[in-house]
Coordinates of C-alpha atoms in Angstrom, one line a residue:
M29 CA 0.0 0.0 0.0
S30 CA 1.1 3.6 -0.6
T31 CA 2.6 5.2 2.5
T32 CA 2.1 8.9 1.8
Y33 CA -0.3 10.1 4.5
P34 CA -1.1 13.8 5.4
K35 CA 0.1 14.8 8.8
V36 CA -2.6 15.7 11.4
E37 CA -1.9 17.7 14.6
L38 CA -3.4 15.6 17.3
K39 CA -5.2 17.1 20.4
P40 CA -3.8 16.1 23.8
I41 CA -6.9 14.0 24.4
E42 CA -8.5 12.3 21.3
T43 CA -11.4 10.0 20.8
C44 CA -10.8 6.9 18.6
P45 CA -13.3 5.7 16.0
N46 CA -14.6 3.2 18.5
G47 CA -15.3 5.9 21.2
H48 CA -12.4 5.4 23.5
M49 CA -10.8 8.6 24.9
Y50 CA -7.0 8.4 25.4
N51 CA -3.8 10.5 25.9
T52 CA -2.2 11.1 22.5
M53 CA 1.0 12.3 24.3
N54 CA 1.7 8.7 25.2
Y55 CA 0.0 6.8 22.4
G56 CA 0.1 9.0 19.3
D57 CA -2.6 8.3 16.7
T58 CA -3.3 4.7 17.9
C59 CA -5.8 3.9 20.6
P60 CA -4.2 1.8 23.3
I61 CA -7.5 -0.1 24.0
C62 CA -8.6 -1.2 20.6
K63 CA -5.6 -0.3 18.4
A64 CA -7.8 1.8 16.0
K65 CA -6.1 4.8 14.4
I66 CA -7.4 8.3 14.3
D67 CA -8.7 8.9 10.7
E68 CA -6.2 11.2 9.2
T69 CA -8.4 11.9 6.1
S70 CA -11.4 13.2 8.1
Q71 CA -10.1 16.7 8.2
P72 CA -11.4 19.5 5.8
E73 CA -10.4 19.0 2.1
Q74 CA -8.5 22.3 2.1
D75 CA -6.3 21.4 4.9
T76 CA -5.6 17.9 3.4
T77 CA -4.8 19.5 0.0
E78 CA -2.2 21.8 1.6
Q79 CA -0.5 18.9 3.3
V80 CA -0.2 16.4 0.4
A81 CA 0.8 19.0 -2.2
L82 CA 4.4 18.7 -3.4
S83 CA 6.7 21.6 -4.3
A84 CA 7.9 21.6 -7.8
E85 CA 11.4 20.5 -6.8
E86 CA 9.9 17.3 -5.4
W87 CA 8.2 16.2 -8.7
V88 CA 9.4 12.8 -9.8
C89 CA 11.4 12.8 -13.1
G90 CA 12.4 9.1 -13.3
W91 CA 13.3 6.0 -11.2
L92 CA 16.1 3.6 -10.4
V93 CA 14.8 0.1 -10.1
C94 CA 16.8 -2.6 -8.4
T95 CA 16.8 -5.8 -10.5
S96 CA 19.3 -7.8 -8.5
G97 CA 20.4 -7.6 -4.9
V98 CA 18.8 -7.2 -1.5
N99 CA 16.4 -4.5 -2.7
K100 CA 15.3 -6.4 -5.9
G101 CA 11.9 -5.1 -7.1
R102 CA 12.2 -1.8 -5.2
S103 CA 12.2 1.6 -7.0
Y104 CA 13.8 4.9 -6.0
E105 CA 12.6 8.2 -7.3
I106 CA 14.9 10.5 -9.3
L107 CA 14.0 14.2 -8.9
A108 CA 15.2 17.3 -10.8
G109 CA 18.7 18.4 -9.8
K110 CA 21.3 16.3 -8.0
N111 CA 20.3 12.9 -6.5
P112 CA 23.3 11.6 -4.4
I113 CA 23.3 7.8 -4.0
G114 CA 24.5 6.0 -0.8
S115 CA 23.4 4.3 2.4
D116 CA 23.5 7.3 4.7
W117 CA 20.3 8.8 6.1
D118 CA 20.5 12.1 4.1
M119 CA 21.1 10.5 0.7
S120 CA 18.4 11.3 -1.8
V121 CA 18.6 7.7 -3.1
R122 CA 19.2 5.7 0.1
I123 CA 20.1 2.1 -0.6
L124 CA 20.3 -0.1 2.5
G125 CA 21.3 -3.7 3.0
D126 CA 24.2 -3.7 0.4
S127 CA 27.4 -3.2 2.4
S128 CA 29.5 -2.6 -0.7
I129 CA 27.6 0.6 -1.4
E130 CA 29.4 3.6 0.2
K131 CA 27.6 5.6 2.9
R132 CA 27.9 8.9 1.1
D133 CA 28.0 9.8 -2.6
H134 CA 28.8 6.4 -4.1
S135 CA 27.5 8.1 -7.2
V136 CA 25.2 11.0 -8.3
I137 CA 22.4 11.1 -10.8
V138 CA 21.7 14.6 -12.1
Y139 CA 18.4 15.3 -13.9
D140 CA 18.5 18.5 -16.1
P141 CA 14.9 19.5 -16.7
K142 CA 15.9 22.1 -19.4
K143 CA 17.6 19.5 -21.5
I144 CA 15.3 16.6 -20.3
K145 CA 18.4 14.5 -19.6
A146 CA 19.7 12.3 -16.8
T147 CA 23.4 12.0 -16.3
L148 CA 25.4 9.7 -13.9
L149 CA 28.4 11.4 -12.4
Y150 CA 31.7 10.0 -11.1
T151 CA 32.5 10.9 -7.5
N152 CA 35.5 10.7 -5.2
S153 CA 34.2 7.7 -3.3
R154 CA 35.9 4.4 -3.4
G155 CA 33.0 2.7 -5.1
I156 CA 33.0 2.1 -8.9
V157 CA 29.7 2.4 -10.9
Y158 CA 29.1 0.6 -14.2
V159 CA 26.7 1.6 -16.9
E160 CA 26.1 -1.2 -19.5
D161 CA 29.1 -3.0 -18.0
N162 CA 31.4 -0.1 -18.5
A163 CA 33.0 1.7 -15.6
V164 CA 32.1 5.4 -15.3
F165 CA 35.2 7.6 -14.6
S166 CA 33.7 11.0 -15.6
H167 CA 30.0 11.1 -16.5
K168 CA 27.6 9.1 -18.6
E169 CA 24.3 10.2 -20.0
L170 CA 21.5 7.7 -19.2
E171 CA 19.0 6.3 -21.7
S172 CA 15.8 4.8 -20.4
H173 CA 16.2 1.2 -19.3
A174 CA 20.0 1.6 -19.1
K175 CA 21.6 -1.0 -16.9
I176 CA 23.6 0.3 -13.9
Q177 CA 25.7 -1.6 -11.3
I178 CA 26.2 0.0 -7.9
G179 CA 28.1 -2.1 -5.3
D180 CA 26.7 -5.7 -5.5
S181 CA 23.3 -4.5 -6.7
D182 CA 22.0 -4.1 -10.3
F183 CA 19.6 -1.4 -11.4
I184 CA 17.9 0.0 -14.5
Y185 CA 17.1 3.6 -15.0
V186 CA 13.5 4.4 -16.2
E187 CA 12.7 7.9 -17.4
L188 CA 9.4 9.7 -16.9
C189 CA 10.4 12.7 -18.9
G190 CA 11.1 12.5 -22.6
E191 CA 9.5 13.1 -26.0
K192 CA 6.0 12.2 -24.7
F193 CA 6.0 14.3 -21.5
D194 CA 8.2 16.6 -19.4
W195 CA 8.0 19.2 -16.6
K196 CA 10.3 21.6 -18.5
Q197 CA 8.0 24.6 -18.7
E198 CA 7.0 24.4 -15.0
L199 CA 10.4 23.9 -13.4
S200 CA 11.6 27.5 -13.5
D201 CA 15.1 28.8 -13.2
T202 CA 14.3 29.9 -9.6
I203 CA 13.4 26.4 -8.6
L204 CA 16.5 24.9 -10.4
S205 CA 18.8 27.2 -8.4
V206 CA 17.8 25.7 -5.1
L207 CA 17.6 22.0 -6.0
A208 CA 21.2 21.1 -5.1
A209 CA 21.0 22.9 -1.7
K210 CA 17.8 21.1 -0.6
P211 CA 18.4 17.5 0.7
R212 CA 15.7 15.0 -0.2
M213 CA 15.7 11.9 1.9
S214 CA 14.6 8.4 0.9
A215 CA 11.6 7.1 2.9
I216 CA 12.8 3.5 2.9
I217 CA 13.8 2.9 6.5
P218 CA 13.7 -0.5 8.3
K219 CA 11.3 -0.5 11.2
I220 CA 12.8 -0.7 14.7
Q221 CA 11.2 -0.2 18.1
L222 CA 11.9 3.2 19.6
K223 CA 12.5 3.8 23.3
P224 CA 9.8 6.0 25.1
I225 CA 12.5 8.6 25.6
E226 CA 15.2 8.9 23.0
L227 CA 18.5 10.9 22.7
C228 CA 18.9 12.5 19.3
P229 CA 22.4 12.8 17.5
N230 CA 22.7 16.4 18.8
G231 CA 22.2 15.5 22.4
H232 CA 18.5 16.4 23.0
Y233 CA 16.3 14.0 25.0
Y234 CA 12.7 13.9 23.8
N235 CA 9.4 12.0 23.9
A236 CA 9.7 9.4 21.1
S237 CA 6.2 8.1 21.8
R238 CA 4.9 11.5 20.6
D239 CA 7.5 12.6 18.1
G240 CA 8.8 9.3 16.6
D241 CA 12.3 9.2 15.2
T242 CA 12.6 13.0 14.7
C243 CA 13.8 15.3 17.4
P244 CA 11.3 18.2 17.9
V245 CA 14.2 20.6 19.0
C246 CA 16.6 20.3 16.1
K247 CA 14.7 18.0 13.6
A248 CA 17.6 15.5 13.6
K249 CA 16.5 11.9 13.0
I250 CA 17.5 8.8 15.0
D251 CA 19.7 6.6 12.8
L252 CA 17.6 3.5 13.2
P253 CA 19.4 1.2 10.8
S254 CA 22.7 1.7 12.8
R255 CA 21.0 -0.3 15.7
M256 CA 20.3 -3.3 13.5
T257 CA 22.4 -6.2 12.3
K258 CA 23.0 -6.7 8.6
E259 CA 20.7 -9.8 8.8
E260 CA 17.9 -7.8 10.4
I261 CA 18.1 -5.0 7.8
T262 CA 18.1 -7.6 4.9
E263 CA 15.1 -9.5 6.3
Q264 CA 13.0 -6.3 6.4
L265 CA 14.2 -5.0 3.0
V266 CA 13.7 -8.2 0.9
L267 CA 10.5 -7.9 -1.2
S268 CA 8.3 -10.8 -2.2
E269 CA 7.7 -11.2 -6.0
E270 CA 4.2 -9.7 -5.8
K271 CA 5.7 -6.5 -4.4
W272 CA 8.2 -6.0 -7.2
V273 CA 7.4 -2.7 -9.0
C274 CA 6.0 -3.1 -12.6
G275 CA 5.2 0.5 -13.4
W276 CA 4.0 3.8 -12.0
L277 CA 1.1 6.2 -12.0
V278 CA 2.4 9.8 -11.9
C279 CA 0.0 12.6 -11.0
I280 CA 0.5 15.5 -13.5
D281 CA -2.4 17.6 -12.5
G282 CA -4.2 17.8 -9.1
V283 CA -3.3 18.1 -5.5
N284 CA -0.8 15.3 -5.7
K285 CA 1.0 16.8 -8.8
G286 CA 4.5 15.3 -9.2
K287 CA 3.9 12.3 -6.9
S288 CA 4.4 8.7 -8.2
Y289 CA 2.5 5.6 -7.2
A290 CA 4.1 2.2 -7.7
I291 CA 2.1 -0.5 -9.6
H292 CA 2.7 -4.1 -8.7
S293 CA 1.8 -7.5 -10.2
G294 CA -1.9 -8.4 -10.1
K295 CA -4.7 -6.1 -9.1
N296 CA -4.0 -2.6 -7.9
S297 CA -7.2 -0.9 -6.6
I298 CA -7.2 2.9 -6.6
G299 CA -9.1 5.0 -4.1
N300 CA -9.1 7.7 -1.4
D301 CA -9.0 5.2 1.5
R302 CA -5.8 4.4 3.3
D303 CA -6.0 0.6 2.7
M304 CA -6.2 1.0 -1.1
P305 CA -3.0 -0.3 -2.7
I306 CA -2.9 3.0 -4.6
Y307 CA -4.0 5.6 -2.1
I308 CA -4.8 9.0 -3.7
S309 CA -5.1 11.3 -0.7
G310 CA -6.4 14.9 -0.8
D311 CA -8.7 14.6 -3.9
M312 CA -12.2 14.2 -2.5
S313 CA -13.6 13.6 -6.1
V314 CA -11.7 10.2 -6.1
E315 CA -14.0 7.6 -4.5
K316 CA -12.8 6.1 -1.2
R317 CA -12.8 2.5 -2.4
T318 CA -12.0 1.1 -5.9
H319 CA -12.5 4.1 -8.1
G320 CA -10.6 2.1 -10.6
V321 CA -8.3 -0.9 -10.9
I322 CA -5.0 -1.4 -12.7
V323 CA -4.1 -5.0 -13.4
Y324 CA -0.6 -6.1 -14.4
D325 CA -0.3 -9.5 -16.1
P326 CA 3.4 -10.6 -15.8
K327 CA 3.0 -13.5 -18.3
K328 CA 1.7 -11.3 -21.1
V329 CA 3.7 -8.2 -19.9
K330 CA 0.5 -6.2 -20.2
M331 CA -1.2 -3.5 -18.0
T332 CA -5.0 -3.1 -18.1
M333 CA -7.2 -0.4 -16.7
L334 CA -10.5 -1.5 -15.3
N335 CA -13.5 0.5 -14.3
G336 CA -14.1 0.1 -10.5
N337 CA -17.1 -0.8 -8.5
S338 CA -17.8 2.8 -7.4
R339 CA -19.7 5.7 -9.0
G340 CA -16.5 7.3 -10.1
L341 CA -15.6 7.4 -13.8
V342 CA -12.2 6.6 -15.3
Y343 CA -10.9 8.1 -18.5
V344 CA -7.9 7.0 -20.6
E345 CA -6.8 9.5 -23.3
E346 CA -10.2 11.3 -22.7
E347 CA -12.2 8.2 -23.5
I348 CA -14.3 6.7 -20.8
V349 CA -13.4 3.1 -19.6
L350 CA -16.7 1.2 -19.4
A351 CA -15.1 -2.2 -18.8
E352 CA -11.4 -2.6 -19.6
R353 CA -8.7 -1.0 -21.6
D354 CA -5.1 -2.0 -22.2
L355 CA -2.6 0.7 -21.3
E356 CA 0.5 1.9 -23.3
S357 CA 3.3 3.7 -21.6
H358 CA 2.8 7.5 -21.1
E359 CA -1.0 7.3 -21.8
R360 CA -3.0 9.8 -19.7
I361 CA -5.6 8.7 -17.2
Q362 CA -8.2 10.8 -15.3
L363 CA -9.5 9.8 -11.9
G364 CA -11.8 12.4 -10.3
K365 CA -10.2 15.8 -10.7
S366 CA -6.7 14.4 -10.9
Q367 CA -4.8 13.5 -14.1
F368 CA -2.1 10.9 -14.3
I369 CA 0.4 9.4 -16.7
Y370 CA 1.1 5.6 -16.7
V371 CA 4.8 4.8 -17.1
A372 CA 5.7 1.2 -17.9
L373 CA 8.7 -0.6 -16.4
C374 CA 8.2 -3.9 -18.1
N375 CA 8.4 -4.0 -21.9
D376 CA 10.4 -5.7 -24.7
I377 CA 13.6 -4.6 -23.1
F378 CA 12.9 -5.8 -19.5
D379 CA 10.3 -7.8 -17.6
W380 CA 10.5 -9.8 -14.4
Y381 CA 8.9 -12.9 -15.7
K382 CA 11.5 -13.3 -18.5
N383 CA 14.4 -12.5 -16.2
S384 CA 13.3 -15.0 -13.5
K385 CA 13.1 -18.0 -15.8

């Protein structure tokens, strides 16, 4: 399921959906009696929209997809500007579980929205990076589905922006000037139990039951993976085959503009409810449950859009989907007031079914 939830400021005393009053300072958004969570989507639409909206420098421009290694099947977003790659907490592309990947700046992928081009750069780290089996000692322009080796892991680069679509006109010079200075952290962090009172890297004690892994004083994060063994990290990172990414929906117009949603093998129901595999938050015109369904067939390497069981309509290239419709990469889809582009990972160049034989 998607993990992008709008943040809600909890009151000191809250009432859970089942009627239990409890102290949120101790238990956060989860009722200690019945384990129900406070409904984060029950706030006014305007507030939700403000919280889910991405700034332009956070719009996705492409992906790295791990095809071999601990993170096989996982994708990492590439944004405009510099995307440093490593295992440290502040790397834009944070790859955990592969000890042969340097902590900081093993390599850097730069996406230039003016030239609509992604380039892999050589860095001063000890790690070597290969593109199409050739070591990179200066820089290498990346084509879509280019094969990249970083440490003991293999990846392919998949572009969103190209001849069929790009953000070029909307990523202004002002935005581009601040891209390199603004760190963008990966959200892939193994889960580990926090202590009730934690000590942040800068020496501040704080209530982790309330504030989680982020210090409220200096905003520093607890480095949770450093407390885990390699085996514990690997166990949490390994994805089952049904969780391997097969494509993406990218919102190109609407409150979630610039955000991407991974599509997996089988049925991917779309809705505005938190337990939907593709959770479209903030757009109240998207039905809560099964507004539409995207199905990926790994044997036929085919993606199909289905009309859901709700009242909501689904359009592909401005034509209504009454039953089913096969999707081609970079076709446009409308759900509610939001518009999306479908981007294929699997095609004639690469697919999981062929590679796993």
